[in-house]
Tab-separated table of C-alpha atoms (C1' of nucleotides) in Angstrom:
chain	number	residue	atom	x	y	z
A	1	MET	CA	17.885	-17.375	-12.940
A	2	LYS	CA	15.241	-14.812	-12.025
A	3	LYS	CA	15.764	-11.067	-11.965
A	4	ILE	CA	14.807	-9.365	-8.882
A	5	ILE	CA	12.124	-6.983	-9.529
A	6	SER	CA	11.516	-4.443	-6.762
A	7	GLN	CA	8.314	-4.192	-4.909
A	8	ALA	CA	7.640	-0.761	-6.102
A	9	THR	CA	7.717	-1.789	-9.565
A	10	ILE	CA	5.782	-5.100	-9.200
A	11	ASP	CA	3.049	-2.703	-7.504
A	12	ARG	CA	2.920	-0.537	-10.582
A	13	LEU	CA	2.769	-3.415	-12.953
A	14	PRO	CA	-0.977	-4.001	-12.372
A	15	LEU	CA	-1.653	-0.407	-13.110
A	16	TYR	CA	0.192	-0.932	-16.364
A	17	PHE	CA	-1.664	-4.006	-17.192
A	18	ARG	CA	-5.104	-2.400	-16.411
A	19	THR	CA	-4.560	0.659	-18.523
A	20	LEU	CA	-3.206	-1.451	-21.353
A	21	GLN	CA	-6.438	-3.624	-21.026
A	22	LEU	CA	-8.583	-0.309	-21.378
A	23	VAL	CA	-6.353	0.993	-24.525
A	24	GLU	CA	-6.739	-2.361	-26.133
A	25	GLU	CA	-10.488	-2.042	-26.092
A	26	GLU	CA	-9.967	1.357	-27.643
A	27	ASP	CA	-8.219	-0.450	-30.374
A	28	MET	CA	-5.124	1.385	-29.960
A	29	GLN	CA	-2.327	-0.722	-31.197
A	30	ILE	CA	0.928	1.256	-29.971
A	31	ILE	CA	1.366	3.108	-26.787
A	32	SER	CA	4.220	5.461	-25.566
A	33	SER	CA	5.571	5.616	-22.177
A	34	ASP	CA	4.463	9.273	-22.480
A	35	GLU	CA	0.752	8.215	-22.988
A	36	LEU	CA	0.842	5.572	-20.439
A	37	GLY	CA	2.248	7.815	-17.899
A	38	ARG	CA	-0.186	10.657	-18.666
A	39	ARG	CA	-2.939	8.325	-17.951
A	40	LEU	CA	-1.705	6.986	-14.782
A	41	ASP	CA	0.125	10.244	-13.530
A	42	ILE	CA	3.490	8.410	-13.393
A	43	THR	CA	6.269	9.938	-15.119
A	44	PRO	CA	7.321	8.188	-18.552
A	45	GLU	CA	10.963	7.729	-17.311
A	46	GLN	CA	9.525	5.536	-14.262
A	47	ILE	CA	7.683	3.480	-16.520
A	48	ARG	CA	10.391	2.832	-19.004
A	49	LYS	CA	12.783	1.861	-16.041
A	50	ASP	CA	10.177	-0.684	-14.936
A	51	LEU	CA	9.530	-2.090	-18.181
A	52	ALA	CA	13.324	-2.046	-18.943
A	53	THR	CA	13.587	-4.515	-15.693
A	54	PHE	CA	12.346	-7.450	-17.712
A	55	GLY	CA	13.710	-6.920	-21.213
A	56	GLN	CA	13.363	-4.840	-24.129
A	57	PHE	CA	10.090	-4.753	-26.069
A	58	GLY	CA	9.517	-1.120	-26.840
A	59	ARG	CA	10.346	0.100	-30.374
A	60	LYS	CA	12.616	3.239	-30.407
A	61	GLY	CA	10.914	6.208	-31.909
A	62	ILE	CA	7.556	4.555	-31.953
A	63	GLY	CA	6.605	3.100	-28.756
A	64	TYR	CA	5.299	-0.355	-27.136
A	65	ASP	CA	2.966	-2.961	-28.684
A	66	VAL	CA	-0.262	-2.769	-26.656
A	67	HIS	CA	-1.230	-6.206	-26.858
A	68	GLU	CA	2.339	-7.540	-26.710
A	69	LEU	CA	3.108	-5.663	-23.288
A	70	LYS	CA	-0.157	-6.477	-21.881
A	71	ASN	CA	0.399	-10.106	-22.324
A	72	LYS	CA	3.928	-9.668	-21.063
A	73	ILE	CA	3.080	-7.964	-18.013
A	74	GLY	CA	0.196	-10.439	-17.366
A	75	ASN	CA	2.674	-13.235	-17.463
A	76	ILE	CA	5.331	-11.631	-15.115
A	77	LEU	CA	2.239	-10.997	-12.693
A	78	GLY	CA	1.373	-14.627	-13.178
A	79	LEU	CA	-2.046	-13.816	-14.094
A	80	HIS	CA	-2.097	-16.435	-16.563
A	81	ASN	CA	-2.382	-19.119	-13.551
A	82	ASN	CA	-5.908	-18.650	-13.277
A	83	TRP	CA	-5.563	-18.736	-9.434
A	84	ARG	CA	-8.407	-20.088	-7.348
A	85	LEU	CA	-9.458	-18.350	-4.169
A	86	ALA	CA	-11.019	-19.658	-1.171
A	87	ILE	CA	-12.504	-17.093	1.251
A	88	VAL	CA	-12.518	-17.797	4.967
A	89	GLY	CA	-14.934	-15.852	7.018
A	90	VAL	CA	-18.203	-14.884	5.169
A	91	GLY	CA	-19.112	-11.843	6.776
A	92	HIS	CA	-19.867	-8.591	5.285
A	93	LEU	CA	-16.210	-8.208	3.801
A	94	GLY	CA	-16.013	-11.932	2.677
A	95	SER	CA	-19.416	-11.666	1.042
A	96	ALA	CA	-18.510	-8.535	-0.839
A	97	LEU	CA	-15.335	-10.314	-2.034
A	98	ALA	CA	-17.005	-13.256	-3.050
A	99	ASN	CA	-19.135	-10.951	-5.234
A	100	TYR	CA	-16.150	-8.645	-6.510
A	101	VAL	CA	-16.388	-8.794	-10.289
A	102	ASN	CA	-13.051	-7.038	-11.102
A	103	PHE	CA	-11.068	-10.493	-10.122
A	104	ALA	CA	-12.343	-12.309	-13.215
A	105	SER	CA	-10.668	-9.733	-15.485
A	106	LEU	CA	-7.422	-10.387	-13.790
A	107	GLY	CA	-7.798	-14.244	-14.050
A	108	PHE	CA	-8.730	-14.870	-10.385
A	109	SER	CA	-11.883	-16.853	-9.319
A	110	VAL	CA	-13.283	-17.301	-5.987
A	111	VAL	CA	-14.180	-21.224	-5.802
A	112	ALA	CA	-14.952	-21.724	-2.087
A	113	LEU	CA	-16.420	-19.996	0.971
A	114	LEU	CA	-15.672	-21.209	4.357
A	115	ASP	CA	-17.308	-20.202	7.573
A	116	LYS	CA	-17.533	-21.705	11.292
A	117	ASN	CA	-21.172	-20.113	11.744
A	118	LYS	CA	-23.598	-22.957	11.438
A	119	LYS	CA	-26.427	-20.653	10.682
A	120	ILE	CA	-24.910	-19.774	7.203
A	121	ILE	CA	-23.091	-23.051	6.417
A	122	GLY	CA	-25.019	-24.389	3.586
A	123	SER	CA	-26.241	-21.257	2.021
A	124	GLU	CA	-24.909	-19.597	-1.175
A	125	VAL	CA	-23.214	-16.218	-1.832
A	126	ASN	CA	-23.086	-15.339	-5.533
A	127	GLY	CA	-23.826	-19.111	-6.366
A	128	ILE	CA	-20.959	-20.560	-4.284
A	129	GLU	CA	-22.106	-22.623	-1.302
A	130	ILE	CA	-20.637	-21.626	2.247
A	131	SER	CA	-18.942	-24.766	3.756
A	132	ASP	CA	-17.970	-25.617	7.307
A	133	SER	CA	-14.346	-24.349	7.883
A	134	GLU	CA	-13.793	-27.625	9.840
A	135	ARG	CA	-13.703	-29.186	6.447
A	136	MET	CA	-11.227	-26.591	5.110
A	137	LYS	CA	-8.345	-29.090	4.154
A	138	GLU	CA	-10.739	-31.367	2.211
A	139	ILE	CA	-12.458	-28.342	0.566
A	140	ILE	CA	-9.178	-26.851	-0.598
A	141	GLU	CA	-7.932	-30.005	-1.891
A	142	GLU	CA	-11.000	-30.878	-3.659
A	143	LYS	CA	-11.501	-27.338	-4.991
A	144	SER	CA	-7.741	-27.040	-6.002
A	145	VAL	CA	-7.605	-23.622	-4.039
A	146	ASP	CA	-4.569	-21.693	-4.350
A	147	ILE	CA	-4.978	-18.478	-2.380
A	148	GLY	CA	-6.694	-18.247	1.038
A	149	VAL	CA	-8.132	-15.007	1.782
A	150	ILE	CA	-8.737	-14.303	5.413
A	151	THR	CA	-11.668	-12.160	6.434
A	152	VAL	CA	-12.168	-13.327	10.093
A	153	PRO	CA	-11.776	-11.127	12.913
A	154	ALA	CA	-8.341	-10.171	13.971
A	155	SER	CA	-8.426	-12.669	16.809
A	156	GLU	CA	-8.804	-15.566	14.717
A	157	ALA	CA	-6.847	-14.729	11.811
A	158	GLN	CA	-3.370	-16.431	12.736
A	159	GLY	CA	-5.111	-19.639	13.577
A	160	VAL	CA	-7.037	-19.526	10.173
A	161	ALA	CA	-3.451	-18.603	8.477
A	162	GLU	CA	-1.918	-21.931	10.139
A	163	GLN	CA	-4.726	-23.971	9.023
A	164	LEU	CA	-4.841	-22.695	5.576
A	165	VAL	CA	-1.213	-23.351	5.117
A	166	ALA	CA	-1.607	-26.927	6.574
A	167	ALA	CA	-4.360	-27.328	3.903
A	168	GLY	CA	-1.709	-26.505	1.136
A	169	VAL	CA	-2.526	-23.016	0.031
A	170	LYS	CA	0.118	-21.372	-1.915
A	171	GLY	CA	-0.378	-17.888	-0.800
A	172	ILE	CA	-2.479	-15.731	1.591
A	173	TRP	CA	-4.520	-12.433	1.087
A	174	ASN	CA	-4.968	-11.233	4.615
A	175	PHE	CA	-7.721	-8.496	5.329
A	176	ALA	CA	-7.798	-8.881	9.171
A	177	PRO	CA	-6.470	-5.768	10.870
A	178	THR	CA	-3.498	-7.873	12.335
A	179	ARG	CA	0.066	-9.024	11.345
A	180	ILE	CA	0.180	-12.908	10.892
A	181	SER	CA	3.008	-15.258	10.591
A	182	VAL	CA	3.404	-17.930	7.870
A	183	PRO	CA	6.399	-19.738	6.554
A	184	PRO	CA	8.611	-17.893	4.427
A	185	THR	CA	7.894	-20.178	1.381
A	186	ILE	CA	4.182	-18.685	1.459
A	187	PRO	CA	3.793	-15.256	0.024
A	188	LEU	CA	1.504	-13.156	2.094
A	189	VAL	CA	-0.180	-9.919	1.406
A	190	ASN	CA	-1.835	-7.706	4.076
A	191	GLU	CA	-4.599	-5.447	2.999
A	192	ASP	CA	-4.775	-3.171	5.806
A	193	LEU	CA	-7.797	-0.752	5.463
A	194	SER	CA	-6.861	1.283	8.556
A	195	ILE	CA	-3.633	2.182	7.131
A	196	GLY	CA	-4.978	4.167	4.108
A	197	LEU	CA	-7.702	5.549	6.300
A	198	SER	CA	-5.297	6.745	8.764
A	199	ALA	CA	-3.247	8.187	6.294
A	200	LEU	CA	-5.973	10.295	4.935
A	201	SER	CA	-6.887	11.398	8.349
A	202	TYR	CA	-3.022	12.538	8.768
A	203	HIS	CA	-3.195	14.601	5.551
A	204	MET	CA	-6.535	16.142	6.245
A	205	SER	CA	-5.053	17.227	9.498
A	206	GLN	CA	-2.222	19.099	8.187
A	207	ASP	CA	-2.487	22.957	8.224
B	1	MET	CA	5.505	25.173	11.138
B	2	LYS	CA	4.820	21.456	10.530
B	3	LYS	CA	7.460	18.948	10.279
B	4	ILE	CA	7.245	16.782	7.202
B	5	ILE	CA	6.792	13.341	8.069
B	6	SER	CA	7.478	10.688	5.168
B	7	GLN	CA	4.555	8.518	3.825
B	8	ALA	CA	6.406	5.373	4.963
B	9	THR	CA	6.450	6.779	8.235
B	10	ILE	CA	2.873	7.711	8.475
B	11	ASP	CA	1.714	4.396	7.070
B	12	ARG	CA	3.429	2.739	10.160
B	13	LEU	CA	1.883	4.963	12.631
B	14	PRO	CA	-1.449	3.286	12.453
B	15	LEU	CA	0.235	-0.156	13.365
B	16	TYR	CA	2.052	1.411	16.307
B	17	PHE	CA	-1.248	2.800	17.205
B	18	ARG	CA	-3.245	-0.481	16.946
B	19	THR	CA	-0.708	-2.271	18.907
B	20	LEU	CA	-0.534	0.268	21.574
B	21	GLN	CA	-4.381	0.047	22.061
B	22	LEU	CA	-3.861	-3.598	22.563
B	23	VAL	CA	-1.150	-3.548	25.047
B	24	GLU	CA	-3.200	-0.826	26.900
B	25	GLU	CA	-6.050	-3.543	27.226
B	26	GLU	CA	-3.456	-5.676	28.535
B	27	ASP	CA	-2.721	-3.341	31.417
B	28	MET	CA	1.138	-2.814	30.282
B	29	GLN	CA	2.158	0.678	31.412
B	30	ILE	CA	5.470	0.806	29.466
B	31	ILE	CA	6.862	-0.509	26.402
B	32	SER	CA	10.183	-0.716	24.558
B	33	SER	CA	10.854	-0.066	20.871
B	34	ASP	CA	12.189	-3.829	20.924
B	35	GLU	CA	9.001	-5.314	22.153
B	36	LEU	CA	6.832	-2.969	20.010
B	37	GLY	CA	9.156	-4.250	17.116
B	38	ARG	CA	8.781	-8.110	17.911
B	39	ARG	CA	4.894	-7.710	17.936
B	40	LEU	CA	4.841	-5.862	14.385
B	41	ASP	CA	8.054	-7.547	12.908
B	42	ILE	CA	9.703	-4.000	12.548
B	43	THR	CA	13.123	-3.403	13.580
B	44	PRO	CA	13.392	-1.459	16.830
B	45	GLU	CA	15.923	1.115	15.373
B	46	GLN	CA	12.895	1.932	12.594
B	47	ILE	CA	10.543	2.651	15.280
B	48	ARG	CA	12.581	4.813	17.438
B	49	LYS	CA	13.434	6.820	14.095
B	50	ASP	CA	9.870	7.060	13.054
B	51	LEU	CA	8.978	8.154	16.671
B	52	ALA	CA	11.726	10.791	16.985
B	53	THR	CA	10.457	12.665	14.076
B	54	PHE	CA	7.985	14.341	15.858
B	55	GLY	CA	9.522	14.611	19.520
B	56	GLN	CA	11.064	13.005	22.215
B	57	PHE	CA	8.695	10.936	24.377
B	58	GLY	CA	10.577	7.929	25.581
B	59	ARG	CA	12.679	7.347	28.553
B	60	LYS	CA	16.246	6.094	28.089
B	61	GLY	CA	17.069	2.906	29.685
B	62	ILE	CA	13.109	2.365	30.203
B	63	GLY	CA	11.062	2.653	27.230
B	64	TYR	CA	7.702	4.456	26.157
B	65	ASP	CA	4.544	5.322	28.344
B	66	VAL	CA	1.784	3.261	26.458
B	67	HIS	CA	-0.854	5.632	27.226
B	68	GLU	CA	1.032	8.702	26.329
B	69	LEU	CA	2.484	7.250	23.036
B	70	LYS	CA	-0.811	5.886	21.891
B	71	ASN	CA	-2.550	9.508	22.389
B	72	LYS	CA	0.380	11.247	20.697
B	73	ILE	CA	0.134	9.087	17.613
B	74	GLY	CA	-3.531	9.323	17.579
B	75	ASN	CA	-3.182	13.233	17.773
B	76	ILE	CA	-0.698	13.195	14.873
B	77	LEU	CA	-2.917	11.163	12.683
B	78	GLY	CA	-5.700	13.190	13.443
B	79	LEU	CA	-7.906	10.606	14.739
B	80	HIS	CA	-9.266	12.733	17.407
B	81	ASN	CA	-11.157	14.601	14.754
B	82	ASN	CA	-13.837	11.967	14.589
B	83	TRP	CA	-14.409	11.931	10.958
B	84	ARG	CA	-17.672	11.516	9.452
B	85	LEU	CA	-17.836	9.243	6.346
B	86	ALA	CA	-20.472	9.159	3.456
B	87	ILE	CA	-20.205	6.115	1.025
B	88	VAL	CA	-21.144	6.872	-2.458
B	89	GLY	CA	-22.286	3.587	-4.033
B	90	VAL	CA	-24.062	1.075	-1.785
B	91	GLY	CA	-22.926	-2.443	-3.626
B	92	HIS	CA	-21.509	-5.375	-2.075
B	93	LEU	CA	-18.344	-3.364	-0.985
B	94	GLY	CA	-19.876	-0.056	-0.029
B	95	SER	CA	-22.183	-2.122	2.340
B	96	ALA	CA	-19.554	-4.311	3.923
B	97	LEU	CA	-17.982	-0.840	4.535
B	98	ALA	CA	-20.995	0.439	6.076
B	99	ASN	CA	-21.002	-2.467	8.456
B	100	TYR	CA	-17.048	-2.416	9.137
B	101	VAL	CA	-16.833	-2.378	13.063
B	102	ASN	CA	-12.979	-1.501	12.994
B	103	PHE	CA	-13.794	2.227	12.046
B	104	ALA	CA	-15.160	3.200	15.109
B	105	SER	CA	-11.969	2.298	17.451
B	106	LEU	CA	-10.069	4.500	15.261
B	107	GLY	CA	-12.704	7.403	15.366
B	108	PHE	CA	-14.464	7.310	12.309
B	109	SER	CA	-18.135	6.979	11.786
B	110	VAL	CA	-20.351	6.391	8.586
B	111	VAL	CA	-23.066	8.764	8.612
B	112	ALA	CA	-24.309	8.693	5.079
B	113	LEU	CA	-24.824	6.393	2.423
B	114	LEU	CA	-25.620	7.402	-1.230
B	115	ASP	CA	-26.651	5.541	-4.279
B	116	LYS	CA	-28.455	6.542	-7.596
B	117	ASN	CA	-30.270	3.246	-7.799
B	118	LYS	CA	-33.972	4.135	-7.107
B	119	LYS	CA	-34.617	0.361	-6.024
B	120	ILE	CA	-32.422	0.622	-2.859
B	121	ILE	CA	-32.915	4.257	-2.103
B	122	GLY	CA	-34.908	4.523	1.255
B	123	SER	CA	-33.920	1.294	2.591
B	124	GLU	CA	-31.055	0.887	5.259
B	125	VAL	CA	-27.682	-0.603	5.844
B	126	ASN	CA	-26.575	-0.977	9.359
B	127	GLY	CA	-29.232	1.498	10.405
B	128	ILE	CA	-28.219	4.205	8.044
B	129	GLU	CA	-30.810	5.140	5.347
B	130	ILE	CA	-29.787	5.127	1.736
B	131	SER	CA	-30.154	8.593	0.113
B	132	ASP	CA	-30.562	9.532	-3.653
B	133	SER	CA	-27.018	10.542	-4.789
B	134	GLU	CA	-28.536	13.455	-6.446
B	135	ARG	CA	-29.170	14.867	-3.046
B	136	MET	CA	-25.400	14.528	-2.178
B	137	LYS	CA	-24.531	18.253	-1.896
B	138	GLU	CA	-27.568	18.504	0.558
B	139	ILE	CA	-26.776	15.473	2.598
B	140	ILE	CA	-23.273	16.126	3.012
B	141	GLU	CA	-23.896	19.639	4.443
B	142	GLU	CA	-26.690	18.414	6.509
B	143	LYS	CA	-24.731	15.358	8.011
B	144	SER	CA	-21.343	17.361	8.353
B	145	VAL	CA	-19.319	14.706	6.105
B	146	ASP	CA	-15.827	14.968	5.947
B	147	ILE	CA	-14.782	11.979	3.931
B	148	GLY	CA	-16.246	10.578	0.778
B	149	VAL	CA	-15.871	6.885	0.022
B	150	ILE	CA	-16.230	5.977	-3.450
B	151	THR	CA	-17.315	2.574	-3.899
B	152	VAL	CA	-18.817	2.870	-7.284
B	153	PRO	CA	-17.562	1.353	-10.740
B	154	ALA	CA	-14.793	2.637	-12.184
B	155	SER	CA	-16.713	4.332	-15.029
B	156	GLU	CA	-18.372	6.683	-12.533
B	157	ALA	CA	-15.548	7.287	-10.008
B	158	GLN	CA	-14.114	10.645	-11.614
B	159	GLY	CA	-17.794	11.977	-11.794
B	160	VAL	CA	-18.488	10.962	-8.052
B	161	ALA	CA	-15.198	12.360	-7.027
B	162	GLU	CA	-16.149	16.003	-8.613
B	163	GLN	CA	-19.545	15.942	-6.898
B	164	LEU	CA	-17.852	15.078	-3.548
B	165	VAL	CA	-15.628	17.837	-3.870
B	166	ALA	CA	-18.148	20.345	-5.145
B	167	ALA	CA	-20.308	19.092	-2.113
B	168	GLY	CA	-17.235	20.161	0.139
B	169	VAL	CA	-15.656	16.891	1.493
B	170	LYS	CA	-12.175	17.402	2.865
B	171	GLY	CA	-10.948	14.197	1.635
B	172	ILE	CA	-11.348	11.103	-0.662
B	173	TRP	CA	-11.187	7.578	-0.004
B	174	ASN	CA	-11.295	5.616	-3.226
B	175	PHE	CA	-11.826	1.989	-3.884
B	176	ALA	CA	-12.900	2.413	-7.708
B	177	PRO	CA	-10.247	0.449	-9.580
B	178	THR	CA	-8.937	3.690	-11.570
B	179	ARG	CA	-7.126	6.545	-10.716
B	180	ILE	CA	-8.869	9.725	-10.014
B	181	SER	CA	-8.017	13.555	-10.089
B	182	VAL	CA	-9.075	15.999	-7.468
B	183	PRO	CA	-7.642	19.250	-6.616
B	184	PRO	CA	-4.164	19.052	-4.739
B	185	THR	CA	-6.001	20.659	-1.512
B	186	ILE	CA	-8.204	17.398	-1.132
B	187	PRO	CA	-6.285	14.505	0.211
B	188	LEU	CA	-6.710	11.253	-1.909
B	189	VAL	CA	-6.173	7.730	-0.964
B	190	ASN	CA	-6.765	5.007	-3.327
B	191	GLU	CA	-7.318	1.525	-1.896
B	192	ASP	CA	-6.590	-0.412	-5.022
B	193	LEU	CA	-7.367	-4.502	-4.166
B	194	SER	CA	-5.917	-5.478	-7.638
B	195	ILE	CA	-2.584	-4.179	-6.690
B	196	GLY	CA	-2.061	-6.471	-3.483
B	197	LEU	CA	-3.713	-9.264	-5.453
B	198	SER	CA	-1.441	-9.020	-8.406
B	199	ALA	CA	1.551	-8.724	-6.011
B	200	LEU	CA	0.522	-12.096	-4.577
B	201	SER	CA	0.047	-13.642	-7.831
B	202	TYR	CA	3.587	-12.672	-8.772
B	203	HIS	CA	5.491	-13.635	-5.615
B	204	MET	CA	3.554	-17.066	-5.937
B	205	SER	CA	4.757	-17.431	-9.664
B	206	GLN	CA	8.214	-17.078	-8.465
B	207	ASP	CA	10.259	-20.357	-8.682
C	1	DT	C1'	16.361	13.225	-43.074
C	2	DA	C1'	14.131	15.111	-38.998
C	3	DG	C1'	11.129	13.895	-35.204
C	4	DA	C1'	10.012	10.782	-31.687
C	5	DT	C1'	10.808	7.453	-28.406
C	6	DT	C1'	13.240	3.689	-26.164
C	7	DG	C1'	16.766	1.864	-23.050
C	8	DT	C1'	20.490	2.754	-20.041
C	9	DT	C1'	23.950	5.031	-17.590
C	10	DA	C1'	24.861	8.763	-14.086
C	11	DA	C1'	23.197	11.868	-10.514
C	12	DT	C1'	19.998	12.687	-7.013
C	13	DC	C1'	17.344	12.001	-3.664
C	14	DG	C1'	15.259	9.424	0.178
C	15	DA	C1'	14.543	5.591	3.522
C	16	DT	C1'	16.655	2.313	6.436
C	17	DT	C1'	20.361	0.171	9.100
C	18	DA	C1'	24.268	0.667	12.007
C	19	DA	C1'	26.539	2.320	15.558
C	20	DC	C1'	26.761	4.815	19.834
C	21	DA	C1'	26.762	8.583	23.286
C	22	DA	C1'	23.515	10.121	26.676
C	23	DT	C1'	20.944	8.821	30.582
C	24	DC	C1'	17.185	6.531	33.130
D	1	DT	C1'	26.768	0.837	40.031
D	2	DA	C1'	25.518	-2.039	35.964
D	3	DG	C1'	22.213	-2.808	32.427
D	4	DA	C1'	18.646	-1.141	29.370
D	5	DT	C1'	16.952	1.727	26.141
D	6	DT	C1'	16.514	5.873	23.683
D	7	DG	C1'	17.648	9.828	20.385
D	8	DT	C1'	20.664	11.125	17.061
D	9	DT	C1'	24.515	10.752	13.681
D	10	DA	C1'	26.865	8.432	10.247
D	11	DA	C1'	26.907	4.942	6.737
D	12	DT	C1'	24.347	2.068	3.378
D	13	DC	C1'	21.188	0.821	0.481
D	14	DG	C1'	17.494	1.126	-2.897
D	15	DA	C1'	14.406	3.835	-5.554
D	16	DT	C1'	13.261	7.967	-8.715
D	17	DT	C1'	14.773	11.493	-11.764
D	18	DA	C1'	17.649	13.397	-15.386
D	19	DA	C1'	20.397	13.031	-19.324
D	20	DC	C1'	21.307	11.341	-23.710
D	21	DA	C1'	22.793	7.896	-27.270
D	22	DA	C1'	20.791	4.706	-30.081
D	23	DT	C1'	17.358	3.904	-33.624
D	24	DC	C1'	12.986	3.490	-35.767
DNA sequence: TAGATTGTTAATCGATTAACAATC
DNA sequence: TAGATTGTTAATCGATTAACAATC
């Protein structure tokens, strides 16, 4: 029986995880919710509340064991699964993601690149060969891909999503600026850059 | 006197805007909250509530004028300002953003690229010359840059943010995977890719 | 022991959903 | 007119903040 963790909490866990990785490198053994909050600009009450959602591992009067807490959060986020990614659409953004180094420290690796443009099929990006997206199902099975990353134009995104699901991916990370529909069993996260940029514009326009 | 609009509402406005752009191209004159909601997978009540925050421009029994509503939302988001962006850190992600076509339709344009790597200074990305980041203040004034985009490694992000603020930018869009501090008068939006990816991992790990 | 810090309950705040009168 | 659809008020839901007992 899984406890339901709110999306707001889930979205803060990666921040805790990253900070714990950093303080672990600084050889800090124990950290308080106060110190963690100071580093992330989050209130200590919020942090304790978040952590309390999935158990007790702090020590009253002391704080949290850095190593233990980091591993616990990593497990909750499922980072130990070493998820394997396929990027569909090797344009500028797809290439940038194929080269993105920060994935590795979170336990993700890019194992396949797919594109329909014959001119780039066969060439490599960051040591990974670009395959024909017509061979998607075959490649995804062969490379044991878990997550499909969509970096094609908006007009093609829904079609690619359906192909990815049919090919057997377990989750989709969508960068195309459009909403896509997938079966409810397939987790989907939209990474919509225009939202953040528009919100920035809004705040810059006030007074 | 400005009405305060919640962040949740602000984050939905770009979605409405984009959909209205699309239906306008389809020559649709009028749209109901029901139809807009259907396209975005948002409840019509939520949409009416959001829009009611800043006035009444629907017609009861009819719906909303597509063109009028699109312009109104664009104005609220401040998209008419034609903000000018400078990208600091022309690595893979910075280059991808310099080439990102979806900015233009929202009224943003990349006018400067800055990097400290002497090997790439002087070369061009998407027709924009890369300048030495030591000349930041000069370039930002000369090119009337409004928004600084941070695509440097996490360890350099805070320093770059401070330089950008000193150079006079009005807002910061941060892609470095770290929290940065800026004066409260400078709007800041963090675009943290590891949050979305970790959340995806979490949901994929459930049952 | 005294000081520090967690975990948890209660209070507050804010956002979403439901309902419906107004009106085109 | 009857049907459709907005704008707004009330009800509900969920998340954050405050307070504090437990305890290291």
